[in-house]
PDB file of C-alpha atoms and ligand atoms in Angstrom:
ATOM      1  CA  UNK A   1     -31.391  23.161 -31.658  1.00 41.00           C
ATOM      2  CA  UNK A   2     -31.027  20.968 -34.717  1.00 43.00           C
ATOM      3  CA  UNK A   3     -27.590  20.556 -36.229  1.00 44.00           C
ATOM      4  CA  UNK A   4     -27.146  22.111 -39.699  1.00 46.00           C
ATOM      5  CA  UNK A   5     -27.486  19.621 -42.532  1.00 48.00           C
ATOM      6  CA  UNK A   6     -24.207  18.096 -43.634  1.00 49.00           C
ATOM      7  CA  UNK A   7     -22.784  19.650 -46.734  1.00 46.00           C
ATOM      8  CA  UNK A   8     -21.918  17.258 -49.557  1.00 49.00           C
ATOM      9  CA  UNK A   9     -18.190  16.492 -49.785  1.00 49.00           C
ATOM     10  CA  UNK A  10     -16.584  17.854 -52.936  1.00 52.00           C
ATOM     11  CA  UNK A  11     -12.944  16.776 -52.838  1.00 57.00           C
ATOM     12  CA  UNK A  12     -10.443  19.521 -53.523  1.00 89.00           C
ATOM     13  CA  UNK A  13     -12.946  22.215 -54.310  1.00 90.00           C
ATOM     14  CA  UNK A  14     -13.286  23.555 -50.773  1.00 93.00           C
ATOM     15  CA  UNK A  15      -9.525  23.431 -50.156  1.00 94.00           C
ATOM     16  CA  UNK A  16      -8.863  25.483 -53.292  1.00 95.00           C
ATOM     17  CA  UNK A  17     -11.579  28.006 -52.416  1.00 96.00           C
ATOM     18  CA  UNK A  18     -10.085  28.337 -48.937  1.00 96.00           C
ATOM     19  CA  UNK A  19      -6.642  29.114 -50.386  1.00 95.00           C
ATOM     20  CA  UNK A  20      -8.166  31.665 -52.774  1.00 96.00           C
ATOM     21  CA  UNK A  21     -10.007  33.331 -49.892  1.00 97.00           C
ATOM     22  CA  UNK A  22      -6.785  33.563 -47.874  1.00 96.00           C
ATOM     23  CA  UNK A  23      -4.910  35.004 -50.847  1.00 95.00           C
ATOM     24  CA  UNK A  24      -7.722  37.567 -51.293  1.00 96.00           C
ATOM     25  CA  UNK A  25      -7.143  38.740 -47.722  1.00 95.00           C
ATOM     26  CA  UNK A  26      -3.377  38.974 -48.189  1.00 94.00           C
ATOM     27  CA  UNK A  27      -3.198  40.459 -51.701  1.00 94.00           C
ATOM     28  CA  UNK A  28      -6.036  42.824 -52.518  1.00 94.00           C
ATOM     29  CA  UNK A  29      -6.085  46.500 -53.419  1.00 96.00           C
ATOM     30  CA  UNK A  30      -8.451  49.412 -53.116  1.00 96.00           C
ATOM     31  CA  UNK A  31      -7.797  51.229 -56.410  1.00 96.00           C
ATOM     32  CA  UNK A  32      -9.506  54.432 -55.260  1.00 94.00           C
ATOM     33  CA  UNK A  33      -6.814  54.743 -52.563  1.00 96.00           C
ATOM     34  CA  UNK A  34      -3.881  52.727 -53.933  1.00 96.00           C
ATOM     35  CA  UNK A  35      -3.644  54.658 -57.215  1.00 97.00           C
ATOM     36  CA  UNK A  36      -2.593  58.305 -57.317  1.00 96.00           C
ATOM     37  CA  UNK A  37      -5.297  59.500 -59.706  1.00 98.00           C
ATOM     38  CA  UNK A  38      -4.056  63.094 -59.624  1.00 96.00           C
ATOM     39  CA  UNK A  39      -0.469  62.322 -60.686  1.00 96.00           C
ATOM     40  CA  UNK A  40       0.342  63.908 -64.064  1.00 97.00           C
ATOM     41  CA  UNK A  41       1.098  61.645 -67.038  1.00 97.00           C
ATOM     42  CA  UNK A  42       4.808  61.339 -67.844  1.00 98.00           C
ATOM     43  CA  UNK A  43       5.910  62.962 -71.108  1.00 97.00           C
ATOM     44  CA  UNK A  44       7.228  60.534 -73.698  1.00 97.00           C
ATOM     45  CA  UNK A  45       5.702  57.374 -72.190  1.00 98.00           C
ATOM     46  CA  UNK A  46       3.083  55.104 -73.790  1.00 98.00           C
ATOM     47  CA  UNK A  47      -0.433  54.042 -72.755  1.00 98.00           C
ATOM     48  CA  UNK A  48       0.346  50.467 -73.816  1.00 98.00           C
ATOM     49  CA  UNK A  49       3.629  49.090 -75.235  1.00 98.00           C
ATOM     50  CA  UNK A  50       4.269  50.663 -78.634  1.00 98.00           C
ATOM     51  CA  UNK A  51       4.372  47.333 -80.493  1.00 98.00           C
ATOM     52  CA  UNK A  52       0.891  46.415 -79.179  1.00 98.00           C
ATOM     53  CA  UNK A  53      -0.851  49.464 -80.680  1.00 98.00           C
ATOM     54  CA  UNK A  54      -3.256  48.127 -83.326  1.00 98.00           C
ATOM     55  CA  UNK A  55      -1.816  50.223 -86.192  1.00 98.00           C
ATOM     56  CA  UNK A  56       1.846  49.595 -85.311  1.00 98.00           C
ATOM     57  CA  UNK A  57       3.887  49.068 -88.482  1.00 98.00           C
ATOM     58  CA  UNK A  58       1.114  50.035 -90.928  1.00 98.00           C
ATOM     59  CA  UNK A  59       1.177  52.836 -93.495  1.00 98.00           C
ATOM     60  CA  UNK A  60      -1.148  54.876 -91.254  1.00 98.00           C
ATOM     61  CA  UNK A  61       1.319  54.414 -88.393  1.00 98.00           C
ATOM     62  CA  UNK A  62       4.148  55.970 -90.374  1.00 98.00           C
ATOM     63  CA  UNK A  63       1.963  58.962 -91.185  1.00 98.00           C
ATOM     64  CA  UNK A  64       1.413  59.736 -87.488  1.00 98.00           C
ATOM     65  CA  UNK A  65       3.724  61.890 -85.384  1.00 98.00           C
ATOM     66  CA  UNK A  66       5.281  60.337 -82.291  1.00 98.00           C
ATOM     67  CA  UNK A  67       2.919  62.303 -80.110  1.00 98.00           C
ATOM     68  CA  UNK A  68      -0.126  61.082 -82.056  1.00 98.00           C
ATOM     69  CA  UNK A  69       1.095  57.489 -81.720  1.00 98.00           C
ATOM     70  CA  UNK A  70       1.283  57.896 -77.943  1.00 98.00           C
ATOM     71  CA  UNK A  71      -2.157  59.522 -77.883  1.00 98.00           C
ATOM     72  CA  UNK A  72      -3.570  56.553 -79.789  1.00 98.00           C
ATOM     73  CA  UNK A  73      -1.894  54.164 -77.322  1.00 98.00           C
ATOM     74  CA  UNK A  74      -3.723  55.879 -74.434  1.00 98.00           C
ATOM     75  CA  UNK A  75      -7.054  55.565 -76.219  1.00 98.00           C
ATOM     76  CA  UNK A  76      -6.401  51.882 -76.931  1.00 98.00           C
ATOM     77  CA  UNK A  77      -5.539  51.356 -73.252  1.00 98.00           C
ATOM     78  CA  UNK A  78      -8.931  52.833 -72.334  1.00 98.00           C
ATOM     79  CA  UNK A  79     -10.774  50.812 -74.977  1.00 98.00           C
ATOM     80  CA  UNK A  80      -9.369  47.519 -73.634  1.00 98.00           C
ATOM     81  CA  UNK A  81     -10.219  48.571 -70.062  1.00 98.00           C
ATOM     82  CA  UNK A  82     -13.743  49.489 -71.202  1.00 98.00           C
ATOM     83  CA  UNK A  83     -14.377  46.069 -72.763  1.00 97.00           C
ATOM     84  CA  UNK A  84     -12.954  44.510 -69.575  1.00 97.00           C
ATOM     85  CA  UNK A  85     -15.424  46.579 -67.547  1.00 98.00           C
ATOM     86  CA  UNK A  86     -18.290  45.548 -69.848  1.00 97.00           C
ATOM     87  CA  UNK A  87     -17.514  41.882 -69.304  1.00 96.00           C
ATOM     88  CA  UNK A  88     -17.022  42.340 -65.557  1.00 97.00           C
ATOM     89  CA  UNK A  89     -20.579  43.699 -65.315  1.00 97.00           C
ATOM     90  CA  UNK A  90     -21.791  40.571 -67.125  1.00 95.00           C
ATOM     91  CA  UNK A  91     -19.675  38.292 -64.924  1.00 95.00           C
ATOM     92  CA  UNK A  92     -20.826  39.880 -61.662  1.00 96.00           C
ATOM     93  CA  UNK A  93     -24.439  39.206 -62.584  1.00 95.00           C
ATOM     94  CA  UNK A  94     -23.704  35.603 -63.643  1.00 94.00           C
ATOM     95  CA  UNK A  95     -21.801  34.937 -60.405  1.00 95.00           C
ATOM     96  CA  UNK A  96     -24.637  36.418 -58.357  1.00 95.00           C
ATOM     97  CA  UNK A  97     -27.130  34.086 -60.038  1.00 94.00           C
ATOM     98  CA  UNK A  98     -24.703  31.184 -59.480  1.00 93.00           C
ATOM     99  CA  UNK A  99     -24.463  31.985 -55.758  1.00 95.00           C
ATOM    100  CA  UNK A 100     -28.233  32.515 -55.463  1.00 95.00           C
ATOM    101  CA  UNK A 101     -28.875  28.794 -56.023  1.00 92.00           C
ATOM    102  CA  UNK A 102     -26.084  27.444 -53.825  1.00 95.00           C
ATOM    103  CA  UNK A 103     -25.055  26.930 -50.209  1.00 96.00           C
ATOM    104  CA  UNK A 104     -23.364  30.048 -48.767  1.00 97.00           C
ATOM    105  CA  UNK A 105     -21.729  27.968 -46.016  1.00 97.00           C
ATOM    106  CA  UNK A 106     -19.344  26.548 -48.612  1.00 96.00           C
ATOM    107  CA  UNK A 107     -15.983  28.237 -49.163  1.00 96.00           C
ATOM    108  CA  UNK A 108     -16.647  27.801 -52.869  1.00 95.00           C
ATOM    109  CA  UNK A 109     -19.612  30.173 -52.782  1.00 97.00           C
ATOM    110  CA  UNK A 110     -17.906  32.527 -50.334  1.00 97.00           C
ATOM    111  CA  UNK A 111     -15.138  32.778 -52.904  1.00 97.00           C
ATOM    112  CA  UNK A 112     -17.639  33.480 -55.719  1.00 96.00           C
ATOM    113  CA  UNK A 113     -18.929  36.399 -53.612  1.00 97.00           C
ATOM    114  CA  UNK A 114     -15.356  37.601 -52.980  1.00 97.00           C
ATOM    115  CA  UNK A 115     -14.714  37.535 -56.720  1.00 97.00           C
ATOM    116  CA  UNK A 116     -17.768  39.736 -57.295  1.00 97.00           C
ATOM    117  CA  UNK A 117     -16.273  42.221 -54.797  1.00 97.00           C
ATOM    118  CA  UNK A 118     -12.940  42.163 -56.717  1.00 97.00           C
ATOM    119  CA  UNK A 119     -14.700  42.746 -60.037  1.00 98.00           C
ATOM    120  CA  UNK A 120     -16.727  45.557 -58.552  1.00 98.00           C
ATOM    121  CA  UNK A 121     -13.523  47.397 -57.514  1.00 98.00           C
ATOM    122  CA  UNK A 122     -11.986  46.666 -60.936  1.00 98.00           C
ATOM    123  CA  UNK A 123     -14.951  48.175 -62.746  1.00 98.00           C
ATOM    124  CA  UNK A 124     -14.677  51.353 -60.654  1.00 98.00           C
ATOM    125  CA  UNK A 125     -10.926  51.388 -61.434  1.00 98.00           C
ATOM    126  CA  UNK A 126     -11.465  51.027 -65.204  1.00 98.00           C
ATOM    127  CA  UNK A 127     -14.193  53.655 -65.066  1.00 98.00           C
ATOM    128  CA  UNK A 128     -11.866  56.058 -63.244  1.00 98.00           C
ATOM    129  CA  UNK A 129      -9.098  55.333 -65.762  1.00 98.00           C
ATOM    130  CA  UNK A 130     -11.371  56.340 -68.644  1.00 98.00           C
ATOM    131  CA  UNK A 131     -12.523  59.404 -66.722  1.00 98.00           C
ATOM    132  CA  UNK A 132      -8.942  60.408 -65.816  1.00 98.00           C
ATOM    133  CA  UNK A 133      -7.724  60.154 -69.408  1.00 98.00           C
ATOM    134  CA  UNK A 134     -10.730  62.085 -70.699  1.00 97.00           C
ATOM    135  CA  UNK A 135     -11.574  59.659 -73.512  1.00 98.00           C
ATOM    136  CA  UNK A 136     -15.024  59.031 -75.036  1.00 98.00           C
ATOM    137  CA  UNK A 137     -17.046  56.102 -73.662  1.00 98.00           C
ATOM    138  CA  UNK A 138     -15.673  53.202 -75.764  1.00 98.00           C
ATOM    139  CA  UNK A 139     -18.565  50.888 -74.944  1.00 95.00           C
ATOM    140  CA  UNK A 140     -19.089  47.944 -77.296  1.00 94.00           C
ATOM    141  CA  UNK A 141     -21.218  48.237 -80.402  1.00 89.00           C
ATOM    142  CA  UNK A 142     -25.015  48.338 -79.788  1.00 92.00           C
ATOM    143  CA  UNK A 143     -25.741  44.767 -80.940  1.00 92.00           C
ATOM    144  CA  UNK A 144     -22.875  43.467 -78.787  1.00 93.00           C
ATOM    145  CA  UNK A 145     -24.241  45.457 -75.872  1.00 94.00           C
ATOM    146  CA  UNK A 146     -27.650  43.764 -76.283  1.00 94.00           C
ATOM    147  CA  UNK A 147     -26.132  40.279 -76.734  1.00 92.00           C
ATOM    148  CA  UNK A 148     -24.240  40.901 -73.489  1.00 93.00           C
ATOM    149  CA  UNK A 149     -27.519  41.760 -71.796  1.00 94.00           C
ATOM    150  CA  UNK A 150     -28.947  38.403 -72.898  1.00 92.00           C
ATOM    151  CA  UNK A 151     -25.839  36.448 -71.859  1.00 89.00           C
ATOM    152  CA  UNK A 152     -25.654  38.047 -68.416  1.00 90.00           C
ATOM    153  CA  UNK A 153     -29.309  37.132 -67.879  1.00 90.00           C
ATOM    154  CA  UNK A 154     -29.163  33.472 -68.950  1.00 87.00           C
ATOM    155  CA  UNK A 155     -25.460  32.461 -69.150  1.00 85.00           C
ATOM    156  CA  UNK A 156     -24.500  29.522 -66.901  1.00 85.00           C
ATOM    157  CA  UNK A 157     -22.273  26.456 -66.640  1.00 88.00           C
ATOM    158  CA  UNK A 158     -19.415  25.742 -69.064  1.00 93.00           C
ATOM    159  CA  UNK A 159     -19.948  28.758 -71.336  1.00 91.00           C
ATOM    160  CA  UNK A 160     -20.063  31.084 -68.331  1.00 91.00           C
ATOM    161  CA  UNK A 161     -16.697  29.873 -67.044  1.00 94.00           C
ATOM    162  CA  UNK A 162     -15.087  29.506 -70.494  1.00 94.00           C
ATOM    163  CA  UNK A 163     -16.221  32.972 -71.617  1.00 93.00           C
ATOM    164  CA  UNK A 164     -14.958  34.443 -68.369  1.00 94.00           C
ATOM    165  CA  UNK A 165     -11.618  32.693 -68.766  1.00 95.00           C
ATOM    166  CA  UNK A 166     -11.287  34.049 -72.267  1.00 95.00           C
ATOM    167  CA  UNK A 167     -11.628  37.668 -71.190  1.00 95.00           C
ATOM    168  CA  UNK A 168      -9.530  37.204 -68.051  1.00 96.00           C
ATOM    169  CA  UNK A 169      -6.666  35.411 -69.777  1.00 96.00           C
ATOM    170  CA  UNK A 170      -6.275  37.689 -72.786  1.00 97.00           C
ATOM    171  CA  UNK A 171      -6.327  40.737 -70.527  1.00 97.00           C
ATOM    172  CA  UNK A 172      -3.815  38.999 -68.265  1.00 97.00           C
ATOM    173  CA  UNK A 173      -1.371  38.532 -71.157  1.00 97.00           C
ATOM    174  CA  UNK A 174      -1.627  42.149 -72.306  1.00 97.00           C
ATOM    175  CA  UNK A 175      -1.533  43.649 -68.812  1.00 98.00           C
ATOM    176  CA  UNK A 176       1.260  41.429 -67.478  1.00 97.00           C
ATOM    177  CA  UNK A 177       3.532  42.532 -70.324  1.00 98.00           C
ATOM    178  CA  UNK A 178       2.663  46.232 -69.950  1.00 98.00           C
ATOM    179  CA  UNK A 179       3.070  46.317 -66.152  1.00 97.00           C
ATOM    180  CA  UNK A 180       6.763  45.410 -66.551  1.00 97.00           C
ATOM    181  CA  UNK A 181       7.445  47.780 -69.446  1.00 98.00           C
ATOM    182  CA  UNK A 182       9.296  50.937 -68.421  1.00 98.00           C
ATOM    183  CA  UNK A 183       8.272  52.780 -71.595  1.00 98.00           C
ATOM    184  CA  UNK A 184       4.659  52.629 -70.361  1.00 98.00           C
ATOM    185  CA  UNK A 185       2.909  55.223 -68.125  1.00 98.00           C
ATOM    186  CA  UNK A 186       3.114  54.518 -64.351  1.00 98.00           C
ATOM    187  CA  UNK A 187      -0.694  54.856 -64.232  1.00 98.00           C
ATOM    188  CA  UNK A 188      -1.122  51.987 -66.715  1.00 97.00           C
ATOM    189  CA  UNK A 189       1.420  49.890 -64.868  1.00 98.00           C
ATOM    190  CA  UNK A 190      -0.280  50.304 -61.493  1.00 98.00           C
ATOM    191  CA  UNK A 191      -3.764  49.580 -62.898  1.00 98.00           C
ATOM    192  CA  UNK A 192      -2.349  46.482 -64.589  1.00 98.00           C
ATOM    193  CA  UNK A 193      -0.476  45.325 -61.495  1.00 97.00           C
ATOM    194  CA  UNK A 194      -3.669  45.456 -59.439  1.00 98.00           C
ATOM    195  CA  UNK A 195      -5.692  43.676 -62.089  1.00 98.00           C
ATOM    196  CA  UNK A 196      -3.104  40.975 -62.817  1.00 97.00           C
ATOM    197  CA  UNK A 197      -2.644  40.206 -59.094  1.00 97.00           C
ATOM    198  CA  UNK A 198      -6.339  39.801 -58.365  1.00 97.00           C
ATOM    199  CA  UNK A 199      -7.269  38.124 -61.650  1.00 97.00           C
ATOM    200  CA  UNK A 200      -4.758  35.308 -61.104  1.00 96.00           C
ATOM    201  CA  UNK A 201      -7.198  33.975 -58.480  1.00 96.00           C
ATOM    202  CA  UNK A 202     -10.178  34.318 -60.799  1.00 96.00           C
ATOM    203  CA  UNK A 203      -8.370  32.405 -63.529  1.00 96.00           C
ATOM    204  CA  UNK A 204      -7.598  29.608 -61.080  1.00 95.00           C
ATOM    205  CA  UNK A 205     -11.224  29.473 -59.917  1.00 95.00           C
ATOM    206  CA  UNK A 206     -12.664  29.348 -63.451  1.00 95.00           C
ATOM    207  CA  UNK A 207     -10.114  26.765 -64.671  1.00 95.00           C
ATOM    208  CA  UNK A 208     -10.774  24.472 -61.686  1.00 94.00           C
ATOM    209  CA  UNK A 209     -14.502  24.773 -62.186  1.00 93.00           C
ATOM    210  CA  UNK A 210     -14.257  23.902 -65.883  1.00 95.00           C
ATOM    211  CA  UNK A 211     -12.050  20.884 -65.155  1.00 95.00           C
ATOM    212  CA  UNK A 212     -14.683  19.733 -62.682  1.00 93.00           C
ATOM    213  CA  UNK A 213     -17.803  20.279 -64.771  1.00 93.00           C
ATOM    214  CA  UNK A 214     -16.712  19.303 -68.287  1.00 95.00           C
ATOM    215  CA  UNK A 215     -16.715  15.520 -67.631  1.00 95.00           C
ATOM    216  CA  UNK A 216     -20.378  15.791 -66.543  1.00 95.00           C
ATOM    217  CA  UNK A 217     -21.469  17.680 -69.664  1.00 94.00           C
ATOM    218  CA  UNK A 218     -23.344  15.773 -72.397  1.00 94.00           C
ATOM    219  CA  UNK A 219     -22.802  16.003 -76.154  1.00 93.00           C
ATOM    220  CA  UNK A 220     -25.480  18.609 -76.933  1.00 93.00           C
ATOM    221  CA  UNK A 221     -24.499  20.860 -74.040  1.00 93.00           C
ATOM    222  CA  UNK A 222     -20.836  20.635 -75.037  1.00 94.00           C
ATOM    223  CA  UNK A 223     -21.690  21.734 -78.591  1.00 94.00           C
ATOM    224  CA  UNK A 224     -23.685  24.659 -77.252  1.00 92.00           C
ATOM    225  CA  UNK A 225     -20.872  25.634 -74.875  1.00 93.00           C
ATOM    226  CA  UNK A 226     -18.370  25.471 -77.760  1.00 95.00           C
ATOM    227  CA  UNK A 227     -20.549  27.701 -79.872  1.00 94.00           C
ATOM    228  CA  UNK A 228     -21.144  30.247 -77.108  1.00 93.00           C
ATOM    229  CA  UNK A 229     -17.468  30.327 -76.112  1.00 94.00           C
ATOM    230  CA  UNK A 230     -16.427  30.870 -79.738  1.00 96.00           C
ATOM    231  CA  UNK A 231     -19.001  33.665 -80.126  1.00 93.00           C
ATOM    232  CA  UNK A 232     -17.828  35.392 -76.956  1.00 93.00           C
ATOM    233  CA  UNK A 233     -14.188  35.105 -78.032  1.00 96.00           C
ATOM    234  CA  UNK A 234     -14.987  36.535 -81.477  1.00 96.00           C
ATOM    235  CA  UNK A 235     -17.099  39.403 -80.163  1.00 94.00           C
ATOM    236  CA  UNK A 236     -14.602  40.385 -77.455  1.00 95.00           C
ATOM    237  CA  UNK A 237     -11.617  40.237 -79.840  1.00 96.00           C
ATOM    238  CA  UNK A 238     -13.475  42.399 -82.386  1.00 95.00           C
ATOM    239  CA  UNK A 239     -14.501  44.950 -79.740  1.00 95.00           C
ATOM    240  CA  UNK A 240     -11.173  45.098 -77.915  1.00 97.00           C
ATOM    241  CA  UNK A 241     -10.131  48.161 -79.894  1.00 98.00           C
ATOM    242  CA  UNK A 242     -13.107  50.428 -80.493  1.00 98.00           C
ATOM    243  CA  UNK A 243     -13.154  51.909 -83.995  1.00 98.00           C
ATOM    244  CA  UNK A 244     -13.598  55.448 -82.614  1.00 98.00           C
ATOM    245  CA  UNK A 245     -10.112  55.388 -81.026  1.00 98.00           C
ATOM    246  CA  UNK A 246      -8.702  56.268 -84.457  1.00 98.00           C
ATOM    247  CA  UNK A 247     -10.658  59.537 -84.525  1.00 98.00           C
ATOM    248  CA  UNK A 248      -8.493  60.708 -81.593  1.00 98.00           C
ATOM    249  CA  UNK A 249      -5.602  61.114 -84.049  1.00 98.00           C
ATOM    250  CA  UNK A 250      -7.620  62.272 -87.062  1.00 98.00           C
ATOM    251  CA  UNK A 251      -7.979  58.877 -88.762  1.00 98.00           C
ATOM    252  CA  UNK A 252     -11.367  57.882 -90.146  1.00 98.00           C
ATOM    253  CA  UNK A 253     -12.686  55.133 -87.785  1.00 98.00           C
ATOM    254  CA  UNK A 254     -13.601  52.705 -90.598  1.00 98.00           C
ATOM    255  CA  UNK A 255     -10.240  53.163 -92.304  1.00 98.00           C
ATOM    256  CA  UNK A 256      -8.382  52.706 -89.015  1.00 98.00           C
ATOM    257  CA  UNK A 257     -10.303  49.557 -88.190  1.00 98.00           C
ATOM    258  CA  UNK A 258      -9.712  48.054 -91.646  1.00 98.00           C
ATOM    259  CA  UNK A 259      -5.988  48.760 -91.362  1.00 98.00           C
ATOM    260  CA  UNK A 260      -5.800  47.270 -87.847  1.00 98.00           C
ATOM    261  CA  UNK A 261      -7.605  44.053 -88.808  1.00 98.00           C
ATOM    262  CA  UNK A 262      -5.327  43.627 -91.834  1.00 98.00           C
ATOM    263  CA  UNK A 263      -2.214  44.391 -89.762  1.00 98.00           C
ATOM    264  CA  UNK A 264      -0.094  41.230 -89.253  1.00 98.00           C
ATOM    265  CA  UNK A 265       1.340  42.763 -86.044  1.00 98.00           C
ATOM    266  CA  UNK A 266      -2.122  43.197 -84.560  1.00 98.00           C
ATOM    267  CA  UNK A 267      -3.222  39.726 -85.692  1.00 98.00           C
ATOM    268  CA  UNK A 268      -0.119  38.324 -84.005  1.00 98.00           C
ATOM    269  CA  UNK A 269      -0.919  40.258 -80.799  1.00 98.00           C
ATOM    270  CA  UNK A 270      -4.375  38.652 -80.719  1.00 98.00           C
ATOM    271  CA  UNK A 271      -2.965  35.137 -81.232  1.00 98.00           C
ATOM    272  CA  UNK A 272      -0.258  35.821 -78.636  1.00 98.00           C
ATOM    273  CA  UNK A 273      -2.854  36.991 -76.106  1.00 97.00           C
ATOM    274  CA  UNK A 274      -4.786  33.720 -76.433  1.00 97.00           C
ATOM    275  CA  UNK A 275      -1.798  31.403 -76.631  1.00 96.00           C
ATOM    276  CA  UNK A 276      -2.029  29.980 -73.100  1.00 94.00           C
ATOM    277  CA  UNK A 277      -5.787  29.740 -73.043  1.00 96.00           C
ATOM    278  CA  UNK A 278      -6.575  28.008 -76.341  1.00 96.00           C
ATOM    279  CA  UNK A 279      -4.690  24.746 -75.561  1.00 96.00           C
ATOM    280  CA  UNK A 280      -6.492  24.535 -72.210  1.00 97.00           C
ATOM    281  CA  UNK A 281      -9.939  25.079 -73.749  1.00 97.00           C
ATOM    282  CA  UNK A 282      -9.084  22.545 -76.454  1.00 96.00           C
ATOM    283  CA  UNK A 283      -8.168  19.989 -73.772  1.00 95.00           C
ATOM    284  CA  UNK A 284     -11.556  20.629 -72.160  1.00 95.00           C
ATOM    285  CA  UNK A 285     -13.312  20.080 -75.488  1.00 94.00           C
ATOM    286  CA  UNK A 286     -14.377  23.712 -75.722  1.00 95.00           C
ATOM    287  CA  UNK A 287     -12.387  24.621 -78.834  1.00 95.00           C
ATOM    288  CA  UNK A 288     -12.661  22.461 -81.938  1.00 91.00           C
ATOM    289  CA  UNK A 289     -15.132  21.400 -84.633  1.00 91.00           C
ATOM    290  CA  UNK A 290     -17.013  23.796 -86.922  1.00 93.00           C
ATOM    291  CA  UNK A 291     -17.083  26.687 -84.425  1.00 93.00           C
ATOM    292  CA  UNK A 292     -13.289  26.904 -84.577  1.00 94.00           C
ATOM    293  CA  UNK A 293     -13.787  29.133 -87.627  1.00 96.00           C
ATOM    294  CA  UNK A 294     -14.889  31.947 -85.278  1.00 97.00           C
ATOM    295  CA  UNK A 295     -11.551  31.643 -83.481  1.00 97.00           C
ATOM    296  CA  UNK A 296      -9.684  31.773 -86.791  1.00 97.00           C
ATOM    297  CA  UNK A 297     -11.655  34.756 -88.126  1.00 97.00           C
ATOM    298  CA  UNK A 298     -10.833  36.640 -84.920  1.00 97.00           C
ATOM    299  CA  UNK A 299      -7.095  35.784 -85.308  1.00 97.00           C
ATOM    300  CA  UNK A 300      -7.122  33.871 -82.027  1.00 97.00           C
ATOM    301  CA  UNK A 301      -5.716  30.574 -83.391  1.00 95.00           C
TER     302      UNK A 301
HETATM  303 FE1  FE2 B   1     -11.415  42.173 -63.194  1.00 60.45          FE
HETATM  304 FE1  FE2 B   2     -11.956  38.451 -62.986  1.00 60.45          FE
END
């Protein structure tokens, strides 16, 4: 029998993947079992923290009853989960294509496959959350949906990891805060706890990969990656809160959206959600230059 070919040595990469694999064994959930989907919602609690609701502090906000405000917070929770699910579907396909071309004996690729399994459970969890709360399907706008189809089919390299990091890190900020907030529904807190725990590994994986590949990327590819990352960030930030959520409390969707985008509290929430990520992407040369205007227009810097 011939010995298997030697795998190329990639310092550090295998050791990190091995740690991530071990952590996946020790700290993973099965949301279908670990969440009590039949538990009733608790009266008087919020879907997301009150101050993170997109209309918080606006004129429209003061015209809503307390109950309507909490209803809106549940719809916004579902909208954010829905955009997370949308991107997870894109990411799973990109990771599958990534693994298709590489050596499955490496821990690095075994971890990529493990991450797909995590994302698959997350997408079921977010789907069940939307089903449980009986909200409409807050899928992204049609053009965004089609752009996502293109990206999941051809996305690779720096933009794949940077785009992924963007979605994972802004969700991490929002969910980490809400999972500790006792004014928030236990259902939200458990969903967030599961997602935050498992996503910490994904963030590590994507950051390490970017640190490794950026020095090998040429000028033209870096410009393209900057553009794509900025586009993803803009599109995700704009779709985070679906305009139809406002209809749940009798507000015209266009009016609600205009008020949210002009709301300094909501703009600050967006900047706050990206505050850890932007300096890292800037260090990697993935934020800066003319495409930074997309980040500004989306209130992310
Ligand atoms: Fe996820
Ligand atoms: Fe993830």
